[in-house]
Coordinates of C-alpha atoms in Angstrom, one line a residue:
M1 CA 113.5 43.8 90.9
S2 CA 116.9 42.6 89.8
L3 CA 118.7 39.2 90.0
A4 CA 122.1 40.8 89.6
P5 CA 124.2 40.9 92.8
L6 CA 124.0 44.0 94.9
H7 CA 127.2 45.7 96.2
I8 CA 126.8 47.7 99.4
G9 CA 129.7 49.5 100.9
C10 CA 129.9 51.0 104.5
A11 CA 131.7 54.2 105.1
S12 CA 131.2 54.7 108.9
G13 CA 130.8 52.5 111.9
F14 CA 129.8 55.0 114.6
S15 CA 129.5 58.7 115.2
G16 CA 133.1 60.0 115.3
D17 CA 134.5 57.3 112.9
R18 CA 137.0 58.2 110.2
S19 CA 135.5 60.5 107.6
D20 CA 138.1 59.8 104.8
G21 CA 137.2 56.2 104.1
A22 CA 134.2 56.8 101.8
A23 CA 136.2 57.9 98.8
A24 CA 137.8 54.5 98.3
V25 CA 134.5 52.7 98.8
V26 CA 132.8 55.0 96.3
R27 CA 135.6 54.4 93.7
T28 CA 135.1 50.7 94.1
L29 CA 131.3 51.0 93.8
I30 CA 131.6 53.2 90.7
A31 CA 133.1 50.2 89.0
R32 CA 130.6 47.7 90.3
G33 CA 127.4 49.7 91.0
G34 CA 125.7 49.7 94.4
V35 CA 124.7 51.5 97.5
L36 CA 126.8 53.5 100.1
I37 CA 125.7 53.3 103.7
Y38 CA 126.6 55.2 106.8
E39 CA 126.0 53.9 110.3
T40 CA 126.5 56.6 112.9
L41 CA 124.4 55.8 115.9
A42 CA 125.1 54.1 119.3
E43 CA 122.7 53.7 122.2
R44 CA 123.3 57.2 123.7
T45 CA 124.1 59.1 120.5
L46 CA 120.5 59.9 119.9
A47 CA 120.1 61.5 123.4
L48 CA 123.1 63.7 122.8
A49 CA 121.7 64.6 119.4
Q50 CA 118.3 65.5 121.0
L51 CA 120.1 67.8 123.5
A52 CA 121.8 69.5 120.5
R53 CA 118.4 69.9 118.8
N54 CA 116.9 71.4 121.9
E55 CA 119.5 74.1 121.7
D56 CA 119.1 74.7 118.0
P57 CA 116.2 73.3 115.9
E58 CA 118.6 73.0 112.9
R59 CA 121.0 70.7 114.8
G60 CA 120.6 67.3 116.2
Y61 CA 122.0 65.3 113.3
E62 CA 125.4 63.7 112.9
P63 CA 128.0 66.5 113.6
L64 CA 130.4 65.1 110.9
L65 CA 127.7 65.0 108.2
D66 CA 129.5 67.4 105.9
E67 CA 132.8 65.6 106.2
L68 CA 131.2 62.2 105.6
V69 CA 128.9 62.9 102.7
G70 CA 130.3 66.1 101.1
P71 CA 133.4 64.8 99.5
V72 CA 131.6 61.9 97.7
L73 CA 128.2 63.4 97.1
A74 CA 128.9 64.4 93.5
D75 CA 130.4 61.0 92.5
C76 CA 127.5 59.2 94.1
L77 CA 124.9 61.3 92.3
R78 CA 126.7 61.2 88.9
H79 CA 127.2 57.4 89.0
G80 CA 123.9 56.3 90.4
I81 CA 125.2 55.2 93.8
R82 CA 122.4 55.5 96.3
I83 CA 123.2 56.8 99.8
V84 CA 121.5 55.4 103.0
G85 CA 122.4 56.5 106.5
N86 CA 121.0 56.9 110.0
F87 CA 123.0 60.1 110.3
G88 CA 119.7 62.0 110.7
A89 CA 119.9 61.0 114.4
A90 CA 117.4 63.2 116.3
N91 CA 116.7 65.5 113.3
P92 CA 116.6 63.6 110.0
R93 CA 114.7 66.4 108.2
A94 CA 117.4 68.9 109.1
A95 CA 120.1 66.5 108.0
A96 CA 118.3 66.1 104.7
R97 CA 118.1 69.9 104.3
R98 CA 121.9 70.0 104.9
I99 CA 122.6 67.4 102.3
A100 CA 120.5 69.4 99.8
A101 CA 122.5 72.5 100.7
L102 CA 125.7 70.6 100.1
A103 CA 124.5 69.6 96.6
R104 CA 123.6 73.2 95.8
Q105 CA 127.0 74.5 97.0
Q106 CA 128.6 71.9 94.7
G107 CA 126.5 73.0 91.7
L108 CA 124.7 69.6 91.6
P109 CA 121.1 69.0 90.5
A110 CA 118.8 68.7 93.5
P111 CA 118.9 65.1 94.7
R112 CA 115.7 63.2 95.6
I113 CA 116.1 62.8 99.3
A114 CA 113.7 60.7 101.4
V115 CA 113.3 61.2 105.2
V116 CA 112.3 58.3 107.5
H117 CA 110.2 59.2 110.5
G118 CA 108.5 57.5 113.4
D119 CA 111.4 56.4 115.6
A120 CA 111.0 59.3 118.0
L121 CA 108.3 58.5 120.6
S122 CA 107.0 61.9 121.7
G123 CA 103.2 61.3 121.7
D124 CA 101.2 61.3 124.9
A125 CA 99.9 57.8 124.2
Q126 CA 103.4 56.5 123.6
R127 CA 104.8 58.0 126.8
E128 CA 101.9 56.5 128.8
L129 CA 102.6 53.1 127.2
L130 CA 106.2 53.4 128.2
R131 CA 105.2 54.1 131.8
L132 CA 103.1 51.0 131.8
R133 CA 106.0 48.9 130.4
L134 CA 108.7 50.4 132.7
G135 CA 106.6 50.8 135.8
G136 CA 107.7 53.3 138.4
A137 CA 111.1 53.6 136.9
L138 CA 110.0 56.6 134.8
D139 CA 108.5 58.5 137.7
G140 CA 110.3 61.7 138.3
M141 CA 112.7 61.1 135.4
D142 CA 113.9 63.9 133.2
V143 CA 113.5 62.1 129.9
V144 CA 115.8 63.4 127.1
S145 CA 114.7 61.0 124.3
A146 CA 112.7 57.9 123.7
T147 CA 113.3 56.1 120.4
A148 CA 112.3 52.9 118.8
Y149 CA 114.4 50.8 116.5
L150 CA 112.7 50.9 113.1
G151 CA 113.3 48.3 110.4
A152 CA 114.1 48.3 106.7
A153 CA 110.6 48.7 105.2
E154 CA 110.6 52.5 104.9
I155 CA 114.1 52.5 103.4
A156 CA 113.1 50.0 100.8
E157 CA 109.9 51.8 99.9
A158 CA 111.8 55.1 99.5
L159 CA 114.4 53.6 97.3
R160 CA 111.7 51.9 95.1
A161 CA 110.1 55.3 94.8
G162 CA 113.2 56.8 93.3
A163 CA 115.1 58.2 96.3
Q164 CA 118.8 58.8 95.7
I165 CA 119.5 59.4 99.3
V166 CA 117.6 58.1 102.3
V167 CA 118.1 59.8 105.7
A168 CA 116.9 58.0 108.8
G169 CA 117.2 58.3 112.6
R170 CA 117.1 55.3 114.8
V171 CA 116.8 52.3 112.5
S172 CA 118.4 49.0 113.3
D173 CA 122.0 48.9 112.1
P174 CA 121.5 45.9 109.8
S175 CA 118.4 47.5 108.3
L176 CA 120.6 50.0 106.5
T177 CA 121.7 47.1 104.3
L178 CA 118.5 45.1 104.3
G179 CA 116.5 48.0 103.0
P180 CA 118.5 48.4 99.8
A181 CA 118.5 44.6 99.3
L182 CA 114.7 44.5 99.6
A183 CA 114.4 47.3 97.0
H184 CA 116.9 45.7 94.6
F185 CA 115.7 42.1 94.7
G186 CA 112.0 42.7 95.4
W187 CA 111.8 40.2 98.3
S188 CA 108.6 40.2 100.3
M189 CA 108.7 41.3 103.9
D190 CA 108.0 37.8 105.2
D191 CA 110.7 36.0 103.1
W192 CA 112.4 35.2 106.4
P193 CA 115.4 33.1 105.1
R194 CA 116.5 35.8 102.6
L195 CA 115.8 38.6 105.2
G196 CA 117.9 36.7 107.7
R197 CA 120.9 36.4 105.3
A198 CA 120.8 40.0 104.2
T199 CA 120.4 41.2 107.8
M200 CA 123.6 39.4 108.7
A201 CA 125.3 41.0 105.7
G202 CA 124.3 44.3 107.3
H203 CA 125.7 43.1 110.6
M204 CA 129.0 42.4 109.0
L205 CA 129.1 46.0 107.6
E206 CA 127.7 48.0 110.5
C207 CA 130.9 48.4 112.5
G208 CA 133.1 49.5 109.6
L209 CA 136.8 48.5 110.0
Q210 CA 136.1 45.9 112.6
V211 CA 135.6 43.3 109.9
T212 CA 138.6 44.6 107.8
G213 CA 141.2 44.2 110.5
G214 CA 140.9 47.2 112.7
Y215 CA 139.4 45.9 115.9
F216 CA 140.7 42.4 115.0
C217 CA 144.3 43.4 115.2
V218 CA 146.6 42.2 118.0
P219 CA 150.3 42.6 117.3
G220 CA 152.2 39.4 117.2
L221 CA 149.0 37.3 117.5
K222 CA 146.7 38.7 114.8
D223 CA 148.8 40.9 112.6
V224 CA 147.1 43.1 110.0
P225 CA 148.9 44.6 107.0
D226 CA 148.8 48.4 106.7
V227 CA 146.2 48.6 109.4
H228 CA 146.7 52.4 109.5
A229 CA 145.1 52.5 106.0
A230 CA 142.5 49.7 106.4
G231 CA 139.6 50.0 104.0
F232 CA 136.0 50.0 104.8
P233 CA 134.0 46.8 104.0
I234 CA 131.8 46.0 101.0
A235 CA 129.2 43.2 100.8
E236 CA 128.2 41.5 97.6
I237 CA 124.7 40.1 98.1
D238 CA 123.0 37.6 95.7
A239 CA 119.4 37.1 94.9
D240 CA 119.1 34.5 97.7
G241 CA 120.6 36.7 100.3
E242 CA 123.9 34.8 100.4
F243 CA 126.9 37.2 100.6
V244 CA 130.6 37.7 100.2
I245 CA 132.4 40.2 102.4
G246 CA 135.3 42.2 100.9
K247 CA 136.8 45.7 101.2
A248 CA 137.4 48.8 99.1
D249 CA 140.0 48.3 96.4
G250 CA 143.5 49.6 97.0
T251 CA 143.3 49.8 100.7
G252 CA 145.1 48.3 103.7
G253 CA 143.7 45.9 106.3
M254 CA 142.4 42.5 105.4
V255 CA 139.3 40.4 105.2
D256 CA 139.8 36.7 106.0
A257 CA 137.8 33.9 107.7
R258 CA 139.0 35.0 111.1
T259 CA 138.0 38.7 110.8
V260 CA 134.6 37.6 109.4
K261 CA 134.0 35.0 112.2
E262 CA 134.7 37.6 114.9
Q263 CA 132.4 40.2 113.4
L264 CA 129.7 37.5 112.7
L265 CA 129.5 36.8 116.4
Y266 CA 129.9 40.4 117.6
E267 CA 127.1 41.3 120.1
V268 CA 125.2 38.1 119.2
H269 CA 123.6 36.8 122.4
D270 CA 122.1 33.7 120.7
P271 CA 123.3 32.6 117.3
A272 CA 120.0 30.8 116.6
R273 CA 117.9 33.9 117.5
Y274 CA 119.5 37.2 116.6
L275 CA 116.6 39.6 117.1
T276 CA 116.1 42.6 114.8
P277 CA 113.0 44.6 113.8
D278 CA 112.9 42.9 110.5
V279 CA 113.6 39.2 111.2
V280 CA 115.0 36.8 113.7
A281 CA 118.2 35.8 112.1
D282 CA 119.6 32.3 112.6
L283 CA 123.4 32.0 112.1
S284 CA 123.8 28.8 114.1
R285 CA 124.8 26.8 110.9
A286 CA 126.7 29.6 109.1
E287 CA 129.6 28.5 106.9
V288 CA 132.5 30.9 106.4
V289 CA 134.7 30.2 103.4
D290 CA 137.9 32.2 102.7
L291 CA 138.0 32.8 98.9
G292 CA 141.3 34.6 99.0
G293 CA 142.1 38.1 97.8
D294 CA 140.3 39.7 100.8
R295 CA 137.0 38.0 99.9
V296 CA 135.1 35.7 102.3
S297 CA 131.8 33.9 101.6
V298 CA 129.2 33.5 104.3
R299 CA 126.5 30.9 103.6
G300 CA 124.0 28.8 105.6
I301 CA 122.2 31.6 107.4
T302 CA 118.5 31.6 107.6
G303 CA 115.8 33.5 109.4
H304 CA 112.5 33.2 111.2
A305 CA 109.4 35.5 111.8
R306 CA 110.3 38.9 113.1
P307 CA 109.6 39.8 116.8
A308 CA 106.1 41.0 117.6
E309 CA 107.4 44.2 119.3
L310 CA 110.1 46.8 118.7
K311 CA 112.9 47.6 121.0
V312 CA 112.8 51.1 122.6
N313 CA 115.6 53.0 124.4
V314 CA 114.7 55.7 126.9
C315 CA 117.5 58.1 127.8
Y316 CA 117.2 60.4 130.8
R317 CA 119.3 62.8 132.8
G318 CA 121.3 61.0 135.4
G319 CA 122.9 63.8 137.3
W320 CA 126.6 64.6 137.1
L321 CA 129.7 62.6 136.5
A322 CA 132.9 63.9 138.2
E323 CA 136.2 62.5 137.1
A324 CA 139.7 63.5 138.4
E325 CA 143.1 62.0 137.9
I326 CA 146.6 62.5 139.4
S327 CA 149.9 60.7 138.7
Y328 CA 152.5 59.1 141.0
A329 CA 155.8 57.7 139.9
G330 CA 158.9 56.3 141.4
V331 CA 159.4 54.9 144.9
Q332 CA 156.2 53.5 146.5
A333 CA 154.2 55.0 143.6
E334 CA 151.4 52.5 144.0
A335 CA 151.3 52.9 147.7
R336 CA 151.0 56.7 147.4
A337 CA 148.2 56.4 144.9
R338 CA 146.3 54.0 147.2
L339 CA 146.7 56.4 150.1
A340 CA 145.6 59.3 148.0
A341 CA 142.4 57.4 147.1
D342 CA 141.8 56.6 150.8
I343 CA 142.3 60.3 151.7
V344 CA 139.7 61.4 149.2
R345 CA 137.3 58.7 150.2
K346 CA 137.5 59.6 153.9
R347 CA 137.0 63.4 153.3
L348 CA 134.0 63.2 151.0
D349 CA 130.3 63.0 151.8
P350 CA 129.3 59.3 152.3
A351 CA 126.4 59.9 149.9
L352 CA 129.0 59.9 147.1
R353 CA 129.6 56.5 145.7
L354 CA 133.3 56.7 144.6
R355 CA 135.2 54.5 142.1
A356 CA 139.0 54.5 142.3
D357 CA 141.2 53.0 139.6
L358 CA 144.9 52.6 139.5
I359 CA 145.6 53.1 135.8
G360 CA 148.7 51.1 135.0
A361 CA 148.0 48.7 137.9
I362 CA 144.3 47.8 137.7
S363 CA 141.5 49.7 136.1
I364 CA 139.9 47.9 133.0
L365 CA 138.9 44.9 135.0
G366 CA 137.7 46.9 138.0
D367 CA 134.1 47.6 139.0
D368 CA 132.3 50.6 140.6
A369 CA 132.5 48.9 144.0
G370 CA 136.3 48.7 143.8
S371 CA 136.4 45.0 144.5
M372 CA 139.3 44.4 142.0
L373 CA 141.3 47.2 143.6
S374 CA 141.1 45.7 147.1
A375 CA 141.9 42.3 145.8
L376 CA 145.1 43.3 143.9
P377 CA 148.3 42.7 145.9
P378 CA 150.0 46.1 146.3
G379 CA 153.5 47.0 145.4
H380 CA 154.1 45.9 141.8
A381 CA 153.7 49.2 139.9
R382 CA 156.1 52.1 139.7
D383 CA 154.1 54.5 137.5
V384 CA 150.5 54.9 138.4
R385 CA 147.7 57.3 137.5
L386 CA 145.0 57.4 140.0
R387 CA 141.5 58.0 138.7
I388 CA 138.6 58.8 141.0
A389 CA 135.1 59.2 139.8
A390 CA 131.6 59.6 141.3
E391 CA 128.1 60.5 140.1
H392 CA 125.4 62.4 141.9
L393 CA 122.3 64.4 141.1
D394 CA 123.6 67.3 143.2
R395 CA 126.2 69.2 141.1
K396 CA 127.9 70.7 144.1
L397 CA 128.4 67.3 145.7
A398 CA 129.9 66.0 142.5
E399 CA 132.2 69.0 142.2
S400 CA 133.6 68.3 145.7
V401 CA 135.4 65.3 144.2
L402 CA 137.3 67.5 141.8
R403 CA 138.3 69.9 144.6
E404 CA 139.6 67.1 146.8
V405 CA 141.7 65.5 144.1
T406 CA 143.1 68.9 143.1
A407 CA 144.0 69.5 146.8
L408 CA 146.2 66.4 146.7
Y409 CA 148.9 68.5 145.1
T410 CA 149.9 69.6 148.7
C411 CA 147.5 67.8 151.0
G412 CA 148.1 64.3 149.9
P413 CA 151.0 61.9 149.6
A414 CA 154.3 63.2 148.2
G415 CA 155.0 63.7 144.6
G416 CA 151.5 63.8 143.0
G417 CA 151.2 65.7 139.7
G418 CA 149.4 66.2 136.5
V419 CA 145.9 66.7 137.9
R420 CA 143.1 66.7 135.3
T421 CA 139.4 67.2 136.2
A422 CA 136.1 67.0 134.3
L423 CA 132.5 67.4 135.2
R424 CA 129.9 66.3 132.8
P425 CA 126.1 65.8 132.8
R426 CA 125.3 62.1 132.8
L427 CA 122.8 60.2 130.6
N428 CA 121.3 57.0 131.7
M429 CA 119.2 54.6 129.8
L430 CA 116.4 52.1 130.2
S431 CA 115.1 49.7 127.5
C432 CA 111.9 47.9 126.9
T433 CA 109.7 46.8 123.9
L434 CA 106.5 48.3 122.5
P435 CA 103.9 46.8 120.1
R436 CA 104.5 47.7 116.5
D437 CA 101.2 49.4 116.1
A438 CA 102.2 51.9 118.9
V439 CA 105.1 53.0 116.7
P440 CA 103.7 54.3 113.4
S441 CA 106.4 55.0 110.9
G442 CA 106.8 56.1 107.4
W443 CA 108.8 58.3 105.0
T444 CA 108.4 61.4 102.8
F445 CA 110.5 63.1 100.2
L446 CA 112.2 66.2 101.6
E447 CA 110.1 68.6 99.6
E448 CA 106.9 67.0 100.9
A449 CA 105.4 67.7 104.3
P450 CA 105.8 64.9 106.8
Q451 CA 102.5 63.0 107.6

């Protein structure tokens, strides 16, 4: 247990995020002490990881793991900076083995690596419970993955036991921050106000550059200095869970009251009841105070007893997604694009539900039914890219979309060009909750056999 503030820096906000931001975070943490976290999972990332593991039992973790961890591993181990990440995805133990291999390659002493398990729901009893919760929706589905959102307890226990690195799969994003805070301060698992505050500190970090100006930036309205070199965020958490948000020293971007307020409310459905596996956070009376110098204090958050059940995502194969694009420019460009969409629609099997977008005229605000496209008055665009998409379980039927759009080179309106086509397997998702006792979880050190 410690009463000294805890500094936690985030070096990734999703799978595919920049991999060069960790160095500046680590340099800052070396001066202050603390923990480095990586958040790399989105809702469907785990399903993609599971497909990779199905092909190769040593895959299924974050593909950029080497680039994310390798360059800073030596500095973290030498300076006592713990590493916590959900980069284990569908194969945490393989990810842990890879990190151990990186340490050997760099001539470092073998690190103590803990592996969290229990998020993958593969047992017969678990699958039967999912069927009861989801009803007939699971009948006939080709399920790729079923995963529960674990909390911070296993991370905290592993750190207390001396883990230098904790590798997890699907834990809640804020739990990556709450776990180290629990271990550092020795809070109990039912200290709801402190858990609520530290959870929201994790919420501030989990999306990386969103809170340091990246996603915030709108030229002329919300300008951000040196946004191309924006630094990843660092939270300073005190013994009561109150926190200050800053960023890595010597980096671009910014942290001010506006960036913090936007991230504080990001994906929050009810500010008084932000549900996580660890606590129901209440930020309805949060106070945001700009301290200057890219430091913002957040106070007034509390928390309530955690939900009785854990959220579960079930990802399943959803057939094939066909996408094809073609461009029209100049005289009557928009009218030609509209006619091309109509030609394709009339030639394809009615079983295909098509979506047509005029990129450059209307697309972002459209819907799969095409209602926005039909409502838009024609004739105002001179450079249009037509996108046509459809999904179907039958691969051949989906491929017919690609052939018809390609045929527009000569069979459609004049002047079409630049056709690009793609056919991809589609993953769909259902969500529900399960009782906690149906999701047994735990952790082991890498050199120990999982229980």
